[in-house]
C-alpha cells in the first residue's frame, strides 16, 4: 500500500475523515527494501509490504500485510486475522507503537457484537479465500489467469464499458468494488499501460494478494462494499463487475459506489439479472437452469432485480443512466456451453462475437426485459450529474 492513499481514507468504524499515519515493518522504495520506517520517513510512493496505518484520533490500527491494507470495521473484521497480526507485531522490538498495539489487541479480544452483515462478509471471505489460501495456490491461479482470456465476458465489458473511459483515463483515479483477482483490469486496462491510478477493493484478502501480484503498480484494500473507507466524491470512475449480486442489499451497493464518485464521473456495472423460474420449475427442468449458469456460486449469490434498480435510479435526480444493454438469452447460454467445449474456438474472439450478435437478435425479437428465455445479465453505466 502506498502512503499517498492515506488522504483518501476514512475510518470504517466511525465513517469519518481521519488523519492517518503509517508505520512500515518493511517497504519497497524503488528496487530496495527498507525496514522499520516511521511515517515521517515514508514517501508517498513507497509501497508498504508489512506494517499498519493508525488513526491518530482514536488510535485504531489497521494492518498492512503482503502489500494489502485491511480496512474493516470491528463488526466486519476477520478477528483471528487481526489478532494474529497484532500478536506478531507485539514481538517486534523496534516498534514505537507497541503500547497502542496492546490496546487494539485488548479491544478486539473484547468484541462481542455480531451483526448479520458482518457474518455475511466473513462467509464471503471464507468462500473466496479458500481457492487461493496459500502462496502455492495463488501462483498456480496466476498462471491460469495469464493464459486464459475470457472473451465471453471481456468482449462486452471492453466494448460497452471499458472503452467508454479508456480514452480519457490518463492521470485519473479508478476504484473497483469487488475486484477479486483484478482479472478484467489485467486483461483490458492495465494501469501502467494507460497511466492511471487503480485501487482494487474486495472482501477476500487472499484474492487481493493475488491481484497485487498481477498488478504490482496498483493498490488493494480489503473492505466491505457497503462500508467503503474512502472520502466522498473522490474517484473519477467506479467499477463493479459481477459483485453487487453478492451483497445482502444490491441497491445499497449502488448507492455506496455513487457516493464515492466525482461529479460527472461514471460508474460501470455488469451484473446477472433475476429471472422468473416458474416455467423451469413447472417442467421440472431446474437442472437445465443450473447447467446454463456455468459456474459455482457462493451461498450469497443472487441476481439484480432490474425493476428495483430502475425505480431507484428514477428517483435519483443527480444520477443519469448513460448506457444500458441486456445480454445472455437462453440461446447464448446453450451456445456458450457448446463453444466452451471446443478448444480450437473457445478462446476465439470472432466466435464469441458472433454468438453475442445472435444473442442480441434473440433478445430484441423475443424479450425486452428479464424473463425465462432471457436476458440474464445487464451492462450499464451511471454518471453523477
C-alpha positions as YAML, in Angstrom:
chain: A
units: angstrom
residues:
- id: 1
  name: UNK
  ca: [0.00, 0.00, 0.00]
- id: 2
  name: UNK
  ca: [1.32, 3.42, -0.91]
- id: 3
  name: UNK
  ca: [1.27, 6.21, 1.63]
- id: 4
  name: UNK
  ca: [-0.43, 8.59, -0.83]
- id: 5
  name: UNK
  ca: [-3.67, 6.70, -0.20]
- id: 6
  name: UNK
  ca: [-3.91, 7.98, 3.37]
- id: 7
  name: UNK
  ca: [-5.52, 11.29, 2.36]
- id: 8
  name: UNK
  ca: [-8.36, 9.43, 0.61]
- id: 9
  name: UNK
  ca: [-9.37, 7.25, 3.57]
- id: 10
  name: UNK
  ca: [-11.99, 7.37, 6.30]
- id: 11
  name: UNK
  ca: [-12.12, 5.21, 9.39]
- id: 12
  name: UNK
  ca: [-14.56, 2.30, 8.78]
- id: 13
  name: UNK
  ca: [-15.53, 2.26, 12.44]
- id: 14
  name: UNK
  ca: [-16.54, 5.93, 12.58]
- id: 15
  name: UNK
  ca: [-17.22, 6.69, 8.86]
- id: 16
  name: UNK
  ca: [-15.36, 9.96, 9.46]
- id: 17
  name: UNK
  ca: [-12.46, 11.59, 7.64]
- id: 18
  name: UNK
  ca: [-9.45, 10.99, 9.83]
- id: 19
  name: UNK
  ca: [-5.77, 11.73, 9.97]
- id: 20
  name: UNK
  ca: [-3.85, 8.52, 9.43]
- id: 21
  name: UNK
  ca: [-0.19, 7.77, 9.91]
- id: 22
  name: UNK
  ca: [1.65, 4.76, 8.53]
- id: 23
  name: UNK
  ca: [4.34, 2.57, 10.01]
- id: 24
  name: UNK
  ca: [6.26, 0.06, 7.91]
- id: 25
  name: UNK
  ca: [7.96, -3.06, 9.19]
- id: 26
  name: UNK
  ca: [9.11, -3.44, 5.57]
- id: 27
  name: UNK
  ca: [8.56, -1.35, 2.46]
- id: 28
  name: UNK
  ca: [9.78, -1.12, -1.12]
- id: 29
  name: UNK
  ca: [11.39, 2.07, -2.36]
- id: 30
  name: UNK
  ca: [12.29, 1.59, -5.98]
- id: 31
  name: UNK
  ca: [14.33, -1.60, -6.16]
- id: 32
  name: UNK
  ca: [15.36, -1.51, -2.49]
- id: 33
  name: UNK
  ca: [13.70, -2.80, 0.65]
- id: 34
  name: UNK
  ca: [13.71, -0.82, 3.92]
- id: 35
  name: UNK
  ca: [12.73, -1.90, 7.42]
- id: 36
  name: UNK
  ca: [11.27, -0.17, 10.48]
- id: 37
  name: UNK
  ca: [10.29, 3.07, 8.73]
- id: 38
  name: UNK
  ca: [8.29, 5.69, 10.63]
- id: 39
  name: UNK
  ca: [5.54, 7.76, 9.00]
- id: 40
  name: UNK
  ca: [7.71, 10.87, 8.66]
- id: 41
  name: UNK
  ca: [10.27, 8.93, 6.63]
- id: 42
  name: UNK
  ca: [7.79, 7.18, 4.29]
- id: 43
  name: UNK
  ca: [7.38, 8.87, 0.92]
- id: 44
  name: UNK
  ca: [4.07, 8.95, -0.95]
- id: 45
  name: UNK
  ca: [5.21, 6.35, -3.49]
- id: 46
  name: UNK
  ca: [6.83, 3.91, -1.07]
- id: 47
  name: UNK
  ca: [4.97, 0.60, -1.25]
- id: 48
  name: UNK
  ca: [4.46, -0.76, 2.28]
- id: 49
  name: UNK
  ca: [4.69, -4.55, 2.33]
- id: 50
  name: UNK
  ca: [4.19, -5.18, 6.06]
- id: 51
  name: UNK
  ca: [3.02, -2.62, 8.57]
- id: 52
  name: UNK
  ca: [-0.11, -0.73, 9.53]
- id: 53
  name: UNK
  ca: [-1.91, 2.58, 9.49]
- id: 54
  name: UNK
  ca: [-3.16, 4.25, 12.65]
- id: 55
  name: UNK
  ca: [-5.98, 6.75, 13.18]
- id: 56
  name: UNK
  ca: [-4.25, 9.48, 15.18]
- id: 57
  name: UNK
  ca: [-7.53, 10.41, 16.91]
- id: 58
  name: UNK
  ca: [-8.92, 7.11, 18.22]
- id: 59
  name: UNK
  ca: [-5.68, 5.11, 17.79]
- id: 60
  name: UNK
  ca: [-7.38, 2.30, 15.89]
- id: 61
  name: UNK
  ca: [-4.81, 0.32, 13.92]
- id: 62
  name: UNK
  ca: [-5.44, -1.37, 10.55]
- id: 63
  name: UNK
  ca: [-2.96, -3.97, 9.23]
- id: 64
  name: UNK
  ca: [-0.98, -3.99, 6.01]
- id: 65
  name: UNK
  ca: [0.18, -7.46, 5.04]
- id: 66
  name: UNK
  ca: [1.73, -8.56, 1.75]
- id: 67
  name: UNK
  ca: [1.12, -5.00, 0.42]
- id: 68
  name: UNK
  ca: [-2.66, -5.22, 1.09]
- id: 69
  name: UNK
  ca: [-4.34, -2.87, 3.58]
- id: 70
  name: UNK
  ca: [-7.18, -4.39, 5.61]
- id: 71
  name: UNK
  ca: [-9.66, -1.65, 6.47]
- id: 72
  name: UNK
  ca: [-12.66, -3.38, 8.06]
- id: 73
  name: UNK
  ca: [-14.88, -2.22, 10.91]
- id: 74
  name: UNK
  ca: [-14.84, -4.18, 14.16]
- id: 75
  name: UNK
  ca: [-18.10, -5.89, 13.23]
- id: 76
  name: UNK
  ca: [-16.82, -6.90, 9.77]
- id: 77
  name: UNK
  ca: [-13.33, -8.00, 10.71]
- id: 78
  name: UNK
  ca: [-11.88, -11.44, 10.33]
- id: 79
  name: UNK
  ca: [-11.00, -11.31, 14.02]
- id: 80
  name: UNK
  ca: [-8.44, -14.20, 14.02]
- id: 81
  name: UNK
  ca: [-6.51, -12.49, 11.20]
- id: 82
  name: UNK
  ca: [-6.38, -9.19, 13.08]
- id: 83
  name: UNK
  ca: [-5.47, -10.83, 16.39]
- id: 84
  name: UNK
  ca: [-2.68, -12.81, 14.75]
- id: 85
  name: UNK
  ca: [-1.34, -9.66, 13.12]
- id: 86
  name: UNK
  ca: [-1.25, -7.74, 16.39]
- id: 87
  name: UNK
  ca: [0.36, -10.64, 18.27]
- id: 88
  name: UNK
  ca: [3.13, -10.83, 15.66]
- id: 89
  name: UNK
  ca: [3.57, -7.07, 15.87]
- id: 90
  name: UNK
  ca: [4.00, -7.23, 19.65]
- id: 91
  name: UNK
  ca: [7.22, -9.18, 19.37]
- id: 92
  name: UNK
  ca: [8.87, -6.58, 17.13]
- id: 93
  name: UNK
  ca: [11.40, -4.91, 19.48]
- id: 94
  name: UNK
  ca: [11.75, -1.70, 17.47]
- id: 95
  name: UNK
  ca: [8.05, -0.91, 17.11]
- id: 96
  name: UNK
  ca: [7.30, 2.50, 18.69]
- id: 97
  name: UNK
  ca: [3.57, 1.72, 18.72]
- id: 98
  name: UNK
  ca: [3.78, -1.34, 20.96]
- id: 99
  name: UNK
  ca: [1.53, 0.18, 23.65]
- id: 100
  name: UNK
  ca: [-1.11, 1.15, 21.05]
- id: 101
  name: UNK
  ca: [-0.95, -2.35, 19.56]
- id: 102
  name: UNK
  ca: [-1.61, -3.79, 23.03]
- id: 103
  name: UNK
  ca: [-4.66, -1.51, 23.34]
- id: 104
  name: UNK
  ca: [-6.00, -2.65, 19.96]
- id: 105
  name: UNK
  ca: [-5.39, -6.29, 20.84]
- id: 106
  name: UNK
  ca: [-7.32, -5.87, 24.08]
- id: 107
  name: UNK
  ca: [-10.18, -4.12, 22.27]
- id: 108
  name: UNK
  ca: [-10.52, -6.88, 19.69]
- id: 109
  name: UNK
  ca: [-10.41, -9.59, 22.33]
- id: 110
  name: UNK
  ca: [-13.43, -7.96, 23.96]
- id: 111
  name: UNK
  ca: [-15.57, -7.58, 20.83]
- id: 112
  name: UNK
  ca: [-18.86, -9.39, 21.35]
- id: 113
  name: UNK
  ca: [-21.07, -7.58, 18.86]
- id: 114
  name: UNK
  ca: [-22.17, -9.74, 15.93]
- id: 115
  name: UNK
  ca: [-24.14, -8.39, 13.01]
- id: 116
  name: UNK
  ca: [-25.86, -10.12, 10.11]
- id: 117
  name: UNK
  ca: [-23.87, -8.02, 7.66]
- id: 118
  name: UNK
  ca: [-20.62, -8.84, 9.44]
- id: 119
  name: UNK
  ca: [-21.26, -12.57, 9.32]
- id: 120
  name: UNK
  ca: [-22.28, -12.26, 5.67]
- id: 121
  name: UNK
  ca: [-18.90, -10.62, 4.95]
- id: 122
  name: UNK
  ca: [-16.96, -13.28, 6.85]
- id: 123
  name: UNK
  ca: [-18.77, -16.06, 4.98]
- id: 124
  name: UNK
  ca: [-17.82, -14.40, 1.69]
- id: 125
  name: UNK
  ca: [-14.20, -14.11, 2.88]
- id: 126
  name: UNK
  ca: [-14.03, -17.81, 3.70]
- id: 127
  name: UNK
  ca: [-15.59, -18.84, 0.39]
- id: 128
  name: UNK
  ca: [-13.35, -16.74, -1.85]
- id: 129
  name: UNK
  ca: [-10.16, -17.11, 0.23]
- id: 130
  name: UNK
  ca: [-10.36, -20.91, 0.10]
- id: 131
  name: UNK
  ca: [-9.30, -21.39, -3.52]
- id: 132
  name: UNK
  ca: [-6.23, -19.13, -3.19]
- id: 133
  name: UNK
  ca: [-5.44, -19.52, 0.50]
- id: 134
  name: UNK
  ca: [-1.73, -20.31, 0.07]
- id: 135
  name: UNK
  ca: [1.06, -18.79, -1.99]
- id: 136
  name: UNK
  ca: [1.32, -22.00, -3.99]
- id: 137
  name: UNK
  ca: [-2.38, -21.84, -4.87]
- id: 138
  name: UNK
  ca: [-2.07, -18.17, -5.81]
- id: 139
  name: UNK
  ca: [0.92, -18.83, -8.05]
- id: 140
  name: UNK
  ca: [-0.98, -21.61, -9.83]
- id: 141
  name: UNK
  ca: [-4.04, -19.40, -10.24]
- id: 142
  name: UNK
  ca: [-1.95, -16.57, -11.68]
- id: 143
  name: UNK
  ca: [-0.63, -18.90, -14.37]
- id: 144
  name: UNK
  ca: [-4.21, -19.75, -15.33]
- id: 145
  name: UNK
  ca: [-5.24, -16.08, -15.42]
- id: 146
  name: UNK
  ca: [-2.31, -15.11, -17.63]
- id: 147
  name: UNK
  ca: [-3.04, -17.96, -20.05]
- id: 148
  name: UNK
  ca: [-6.82, -17.62, -20.27]
- id: 149
  name: UNK
  ca: [-8.50, -14.68, -21.87]
- id: 150
  name: UNK
  ca: [-12.25, -14.81, -21.21]
- id: 151
  name: UNK
  ca: [-13.81, -13.37, -24.37]
- id: 152
  name: UNK
  ca: [-17.35, -14.41, -23.37]
- id: 153
  name: UNK
  ca: [-17.04, -11.91, -20.51]
- id: 154
  name: UNK
  ca: [-14.43, -9.41, -21.64]
- id: 155
  name: UNK
  ca: [-15.67, -8.60, -25.14]
- id: 156
  name: UNK
  ca: [-18.81, -6.86, -23.91]
- id: 157
  name: UNK
  ca: [-17.22, -5.29, -20.86]
- id: 158
  name: UNK
  ca: [-14.48, -3.88, -23.04]
- id: 159
  name: UNK
  ca: [-16.72, -2.65, -25.87]
- id: 160
  name: UNK
  ca: [-19.58, -1.14, -23.86]
- id: 161
  name: UNK
  ca: [-17.97, -0.18, -20.54]
- id: 162
  name: UNK
  ca: [-14.18, -0.01, -20.54]
- id: 163
  name: UNK
  ca: [-13.82, 1.63, -23.95]
- id: 164
  name: UNK
  ca: [-16.10, 4.44, -22.69]
- id: 165
  name: UNK
  ca: [-13.43, 5.59, -20.21]
- id: 166
  name: UNK
  ca: [-10.17, 4.20, -21.62]
- id: 167
  name: UNK
  ca: [-9.51, 7.16, -23.92]
- id: 168
  name: UNK
  ca: [-9.62, 9.70, -21.09]
- id: 169
  name: UNK
  ca: [-8.28, 7.60, -18.23]
- id: 170
  name: UNK
  ca: [-4.78, 9.09, -18.08]
- id: 171
  name: UNK
  ca: [-3.97, 10.59, -14.65]
- id: 172
  name: UNK
  ca: [-7.42, 9.59, -13.36]
- id: 173
  name: UNK
  ca: [-8.23, 7.53, -10.25]
- id: 174
  name: UNK
  ca: [-10.38, 4.42, -10.64]
- id: 175
  name: UNK
  ca: [-11.74, 2.27, -7.81]
- id: 176
  name: UNK
  ca: [-13.14, -1.21, -8.38]
- id: 177
  name: UNK
  ca: [-15.65, -2.64, -5.91]
- id: 178
  name: UNK
  ca: [-15.23, -6.38, -5.51]
- id: 179
  name: UNK
  ca: [-12.22, -6.63, -7.81]
- id: 180
  name: UNK
  ca: [-11.35, -10.17, -6.72]
- id: 181
  name: UNK
  ca: [-8.28, -11.14, -8.77]
- id: 182
  name: UNK
  ca: [-8.48, -7.89, -10.82]
- id: 183
  name: UNK
  ca: [-8.57, -10.17, -13.84]
- id: 184
  name: UNK
  ca: [-10.71, -7.92, -16.04]
- id: 185
  name: UNK
  ca: [-8.39, -4.95, -15.47]
- id: 186
  name: UNK
  ca: [-5.30, -7.10, -16.09]
- id: 187
  name: UNK
  ca: [-6.60, -8.19, -19.49]
- id: 188
  name: UNK
  ca: [-8.26, -4.98, -20.65]
- id: 189
  name: UNK
  ca: [-6.90, -1.83, -19.00]
- id: 190
  name: UNK
  ca: [-3.65, -2.31, -17.11]
- id: 191
  name: UNK
  ca: [-2.80, 0.81, -15.13]
- id: 192
  name: UNK
  ca: [0.82, 1.03, -16.23]
- id: 193
  name: UNK
  ca: [-0.25, 0.80, -19.88]
- id: 194
  name: UNK
  ca: [-2.79, 3.63, -19.57]
- id: 195
  name: UNK
  ca: [-1.08, 5.74, -16.89]
- id: 196
  name: UNK
  ca: [-3.85, 5.92, -14.30]
- id: 197
  name: UNK
  ca: [-4.20, 5.05, -10.62]
- id: 198
  name: UNK
  ca: [-6.19, 1.90, -9.87]
- id: 199
  name: UNK
  ca: [-7.43, 0.92, -6.41]
- id: 200
  name: UNK
  ca: [-8.94, -2.54, -6.09]
- id: 201
  name: UNK
  ca: [-11.21, -3.42, -3.17]
- id: 202
  name: UNK
  ca: [-12.66, -6.75, -2.10]
- id: 203
  name: UNK
  ca: [-13.78, -8.64, 0.98]
- id: 204
  name: UNK
  ca: [-11.36, -11.52, 0.24]
- id: 205
  name: UNK
  ca: [-7.86, -10.78, 1.50]
- id: 206
  name: UNK
  ca: [-6.29, -13.74, -0.34]
- id: 207
  name: UNK
  ca: [-7.80, -12.64, -3.68]
- id: 208
  name: UNK
  ca: [-6.29, -9.19, -3.16]
- id: 209
  name: UNK
  ca: [-2.88, -10.74, -2.50]
- id: 210
  name: UNK
  ca: [-3.21, -12.45, -5.89]
- id: 211
  name: UNK
  ca: [-4.39, -9.23, -7.57]
- id: 212
  name: UNK
  ca: [-1.35, -7.37, -6.21]
- id: 213
  name: UNK
  ca: [0.90, -9.96, -7.87]
- id: 214
  name: UNK
  ca: [-0.88, -9.40, -11.18]
- id: 215
  name: UNK
  ca: [-0.88, -5.59, -10.91]
- id: 216
  name: UNK
  ca: [2.06, -4.63, -8.65]
- id: 217
  name: UNK
  ca: [1.76, -0.98, -9.70]
- id: 218
  name: UNK
  ca: [-1.69, -0.73, -8.06]
- id: 219
  name: UNK
  ca: [-3.08, -0.62, -4.52]
- id: 220
  name: UNK
  ca: [-5.52, -3.03, -2.92]
- id: 221
  name: UNK
  ca: [-7.72, -2.63, 0.15]
- id: 222
  name: UNK
  ca: [-9.79, -5.23, 1.95]
- id: 223
  name: UNK
  ca: [-13.10, -3.61, 2.88]
- id: 224
  name: UNK
  ca: [-16.86, -4.03, 2.78]
- id: 225
  name: UNK
  ca: [-18.63, -2.73, -0.33]
- id: 226
  name: UNK
  ca: [-21.34, -1.38, 2.00]
- id: 227
  name: UNK
  ca: [-18.79, 0.47, 4.13]
- id: 228
  name: UNK
  ca: [-16.26, 1.80, 1.62]
- id: 229
  name: UNK
  ca: [-13.49, 3.52, 3.63]
- id: 230
  name: UNK
  ca: [-12.98, 6.47, 1.28]
- id: 231
  name: UNK
  ca: [-13.98, 10.12, 1.42]
- id: 232
  name: UNK
  ca: [-16.97, 11.02, -0.75]
- id: 233
  name: UNK
  ca: [-16.66, 12.20, -4.36]
- id: 234
  name: UNK
  ca: [-13.03, 11.07, -4.63]
- id: 235
  name: UNK
  ca: [-12.92, 8.80, -7.71]
- id: 236
  name: UNK
  ca: [-13.09, 9.67, -11.40]
- id: 237
  name: UNK
  ca: [-14.60, 6.26, -12.12]
- id: 238
  name: UNK
  ca: [-16.01, 3.38, -10.10]
- id: 239
  name: UNK
  ca: [-16.29, -0.18, -11.43]
- id: 240
  name: UNK
  ca: [-18.36, -3.13, -10.28]
- id: 241
  name: UNK
  ca: [-18.18, -6.28, -12.39]
- id: 242
  name: UNK
  ca: [-20.16, -9.20, -11.02]
- id: 243
  name: UNK
  ca: [-20.06, -8.11, -7.37]
- id: 244
  name: UNK
  ca: [-23.31, -6.33, -6.49]
- id: 245
  name: UNK
  ca: [-25.34, -9.54, -6.68]
- id: 246
  name: UNK
  ca: [-23.25, -10.94, -3.79]
- id: 247
  name: UNK
  ca: [-24.44, -8.22, -1.41]
- id: 248
  name: UNK
  ca: [-27.36, -8.52, 1.02]
- id: 249
  name: UNK
  ca: [-28.63, -5.20, -0.41]
- id: 250
  name: UNK
  ca: [-27.84, -4.54, -4.09]
- id: 251
  name: UNK
  ca: [-29.31, -1.03, -4.13]
- id: 252
  name: UNK
  ca: [-27.22, -0.07, -1.13]
- id: 253
  name: UNK
  ca: [-24.18, -1.28, -3.05]
- id: 254
  name: UNK
  ca: [-25.02, 1.02, -5.96]
- id: 255
  name: UNK
  ca: [-25.54, 3.91, -3.54]
- id: 256
  name: UNK
  ca: [-22.20, 3.15, -1.92]
- id: 257
  name: UNK
  ca: [-20.36, 3.35, -5.25]
- id: 258
  name: UNK
  ca: [-22.14, 6.51, -6.38]
- id: 259
  name: UNK
  ca: [-21.29, 8.24, -3.12]
- id: 260
  name: UNK
  ca: [-17.56, 7.89, -3.83]
- id: 261
  name: UNK
  ca: [-17.87, 9.05, -7.45]
- id: 262
  name: UNK
  ca: [-16.92, 12.56, -8.56]
- id: 263
  name: UNK
  ca: [-19.37, 14.82, -10.34]
- id: 264
  name: UNK
  ca: [-19.59, 13.74, -13.98]
- id: 265
  name: UNK
  ca: [-17.71, 10.55, -13.13]
- id: 266
  name: UNK
  ca: [-19.02, 7.23, -14.46]
- id: 267
  name: UNK
  ca: [-19.96, 4.05, -12.57]
- id: 268
  name: UNK
  ca: [-19.51, 0.93, -14.76]
- id: 269
  name: UNK
  ca: [-21.64, -2.10, -13.84]
- id: 270
  name: UNK
  ca: [-22.06, -5.64, -15.21]
- id: 271
  name: UNK
  ca: [-24.36, -7.95, -13.25]
- id: 272
  name: UNK
  ca: [-26.62, -11.00, -13.62]
- id: 273
  name: UNK
  ca: [-30.37, -10.34, -13.61]
- id: 274
  name: UNK
  ca: [-33.12, -12.00, -11.66]
- id: 275
  name: UNK
  ca: [-35.18, -14.24, -13.95]
- id: 276
  name: UNK
  ca: [-38.54, -15.88, -13.42]
- id: 277
  name: UNK
  ca: [-38.09, -19.58, -12.71]
- id: 278
  name: UNK
  ca: [-41.71, -20.72, -12.69]
- id: 279
  name: UNK
  ca: [-41.59, -22.33, -16.14]
- id: 280
  name: UNK
  ca: [-38.44, -24.32, -15.47]
- id: 281
  name: UNK
  ca: [-39.82, -25.42, -12.12]
- id: 282
  name: UNK
  ca: [-43.20, -26.42, -13.57]
- id: 283
  name: UNK
  ca: [-41.49, -28.53, -16.23]
- id: 284
  name: UNK
  ca: [-39.10, -29.98, -13.65]
- id: 285
  name: UNK
  ca: [-36.15, -28.54, -15.52]
- id: 286
  name: UNK
  ca: [-34.28, -26.99, -12.59]
- id: 287
  name: UNK
  ca: [-31.13, -28.87, -13.63]
- id: 288
  name: UNK
  ca: [-31.28, -27.16, -17.02]
- id: 289
  name: UNK
  ca: [-31.23, -23.81, -15.27]
- id: 290
  name: UNK
  ca: [-28.26, -24.90, -13.17]
- id: 291
  name: UNK
  ca: [-26.43, -26.09, -16.28]
- id: 292
  name: UNK
  ca: [-26.88, -22.77, -18.05]
- id: 293
  name: UNK
  ca: [-25.39, -20.83, -15.14]
- id: 294
  name: UNK
  ca: [-21.98, -22.28, -15.97]
- id: 295
  name: UNK
  ca: [-20.12, -21.61, -12.70]
- id: 296
  name: UNK
  ca: [-20.26, -22.38, -9.00]
- id: 297
  name: UNK
  ca: [-21.88, -19.77, -6.76]
- id: 298
  name: UNK
  ca: [-21.21, -18.79, -3.20]
- id: 299
  name: UNK
  ca: [-24.20, -19.23, -0.95]
- id: 300
  name: UNK
  ca: [-24.85, -15.48, -1.18]
- id: 301
  name: UNK
  ca: [-25.03, -15.38, -4.96]
- id: 302
  name: UNK
  ca: [-28.20, -13.66, -6.12]
- id: 303
  name: UNK
  ca: [-29.30, -11.55, -9.08]
- id: 304
  name: UNK
  ca: [-30.27, -7.92, -9.52]
- id: 305
  name: UNK
  ca: [-33.96, -7.14, -9.73]
- id: 306
  name: UNK
  ca: [-33.98, -4.77, -12.70]
- id: 307
  name: UNK
  ca: [-37.31, -3.19, -11.77]
- id: 308
  name: UNK
  ca: [-35.93, -2.29, -8.35]
- id: 309
  name: UNK
  ca: [-32.78, -0.86, -9.91]
- id: 310
  name: UNK
  ca: [-34.80, 1.23, -12.37]
- id: 311
  name: UNK
  ca: [-37.08, 2.53, -9.62]
- id: 312
  name: UNK
  ca: [-34.06, 3.52, -7.57]
- id: 313
  name: UNK
  ca: [-32.35, 5.30, -10.48]
- id: 314
  name: UNK
  ca: [-35.55, 7.11, -11.49]
- id: 315
  name: UNK
  ca: [-35.63, 8.63, -8.01]
- id: 316
  name: UNK
  ca: [-32.04, 9.91, -8.16]
- id: 317
  name: UNK
  ca: [-32.13, 13.36, -9.78]
- id: 318
  name: UNK
  ca: [-28.35, 13.66, -9.62]
- id: 319
  name: UNK
  ca: [-27.75, 10.37, -11.45]
- id: 320
  name: UNK
  ca: [-28.25, 9.60, -15.11]
- id: 321
  name: UNK
  ca: [-28.11, 6.25, -16.92]
- id: 322
  name: UNK
  ca: [-25.67, 6.85, -19.77]
- id: 323
  name: UNK
  ca: [-25.98, 3.38, -21.27]
- id: 324
  name: UNK
  ca: [-27.70, 0.04, -20.63]
- id: 325
  name: UNK
  ca: [-27.72, -3.26, -22.52]
- id: 326
  name: UNK
  ca: [-29.36, -6.61, -21.79]
- id: 327
  name: UNK
  ca: [-27.38, -9.76, -22.60]
- id: 328
  name: UNK
  ca: [-27.41, -13.55, -22.24]
- id: 329
  name: UNK
  ca: [-30.54, -15.16, -23.67]
- id: 330
  name: UNK
  ca: [-31.17, -18.89, -23.33]
- id: 331
  name: UNK
  ca: [-29.72, -19.25, -26.85]
- id: 332
  name: UNK
  ca: [-26.45, -17.72, -25.69]
- id: 333
  name: UNK
  ca: [-26.46, -19.88, -22.57]
- id: 334
  name: UNK
  ca: [-26.62, -23.05, -24.66]
- id: 335
  name: UNK
  ca: [-24.19, -21.70, -27.28]
- id: 336
  name: UNK
  ca: [-21.68, -20.80, -24.58]
- id: 337
  name: UNK
  ca: [-21.71, -24.35, -23.31]
- id: 338
  name: UNK
  ca: [-21.01, -25.68, -26.78]
- id: 339
  name: UNK
  ca: [-18.22, -23.22, -27.63]
- id: 340
  name: UNK
  ca: [-16.55, -23.75, -24.25]
- id: 341
  name: UNK
  ca: [-16.13, -27.45, -25.02]
- id: 342
  name: UNK
  ca: [-14.34, -26.87, -28.33]
- id: 343
  name: UNK
  ca: [-10.68, -25.99, -27.56]
- id: 344
  name: UNK
  ca: [-9.92, -24.64, -31.01]
- id: 345
  name: UNK
  ca: [-12.51, -21.85, -30.75]
- id: 346
  name: UNK
  ca: [-13.19, -21.25, -27.04]
- id: 347
  name: UNK
  ca: [-10.51, -18.52, -26.97]
- id: 348
  name: UNK
  ca: [-11.58, -17.09, -30.33]
- id: 349
  name: UNK
  ca: [-13.00, -13.56, -30.14]
- id: 350
  name: UNK
  ca: [-14.75, -13.91, -33.50]
- id: 351
  name: UNK
  ca: [-16.71, -16.99, -32.41]
- id: 352
  name: UNK
  ca: [-17.88, -15.32, -29.23]
- id: 353
  name: UNK
  ca: [-18.63, -12.09, -31.08]
- id: 354
  name: UNK
  ca: [-20.89, -13.96, -33.49]
- id: 355
  name: UNK
  ca: [-22.73, -15.62, -30.60]
- id: 356
  name: UNK
  ca: [-23.18, -12.25, -28.88]
- id: 357
  name: UNK
  ca: [-24.70, -10.75, -32.03]
- id: 358
  name: UNK
  ca: [-27.10, -13.70, -32.22]
- id: 359
  name: UNK
  ca: [-27.86, -13.16, -28.56]
- id: 360
  name: UNK
  ca: [-28.92, -9.57, -29.24]
- id: 361
  name: UNK
  ca: [-31.18, -10.66, -32.09]
- id: 362
  name: UNK
  ca: [-32.94, -13.17, -29.83]
- id: 363
  name: UNK
  ca: [-33.34, -10.62, -27.03]
- id: 364
  name: UNK
  ca: [-34.73, -7.92, -29.31]
- id: 365
  name: UNK
  ca: [-37.16, -10.29, -31.02]
- id: 366
  name: UNK
  ca: [-38.36, -12.31, -28.04]
- id: 367
  name: UNK
  ca: [-37.89, -10.27, -24.91]
- id: 368
  name: UNK
  ca: [-37.10, -6.74, -23.86]
- id: 369
  name: UNK
  ca: [-36.89, -7.46, -20.16]
- id: 370
  name: UNK
  ca: [-35.71, -10.30, -17.92]
- id: 371
  name: UNK
  ca: [-37.85, -13.45, -18.16]
- id: 372
  name: UNK
  ca: [-37.48, -17.19, -18.55]
- id: 373
  name: UNK
  ca: [-35.89, -17.03, -22.00]
- id: 374
  name: UNK
  ca: [-33.59, -14.13, -21.15]
- id: 375
  name: UNK
  ca: [-31.88, -11.81, -20.85]
- id: 376
  name: UNK
  ca: [-29.91, -12.95, -17.84]
- id: 377
  name: UNK
  ca: [-27.46, -10.09, -17.42]
- id: 378
  name: UNK
  ca: [-27.16, -6.35, -17.84]
- id: 379
  name: UNK
  ca: [-24.34, -3.91, -18.52]
- id: 380
  name: UNK
  ca: [-24.92, -0.27, -17.66]
- id: 381
  name: UNK
  ca: [-23.12, 2.99, -16.98]
- id: 382
  name: UNK
  ca: [-24.25, 5.61, -14.49]
- id: 383
  name: UNK
  ca: [-22.97, 9.16, -14.20]
- id: 384
  name: UNK
  ca: [-23.21, 11.77, -11.46]
- id: 385
  name: UNK
  ca: [-24.58, 14.99, -12.94]
...
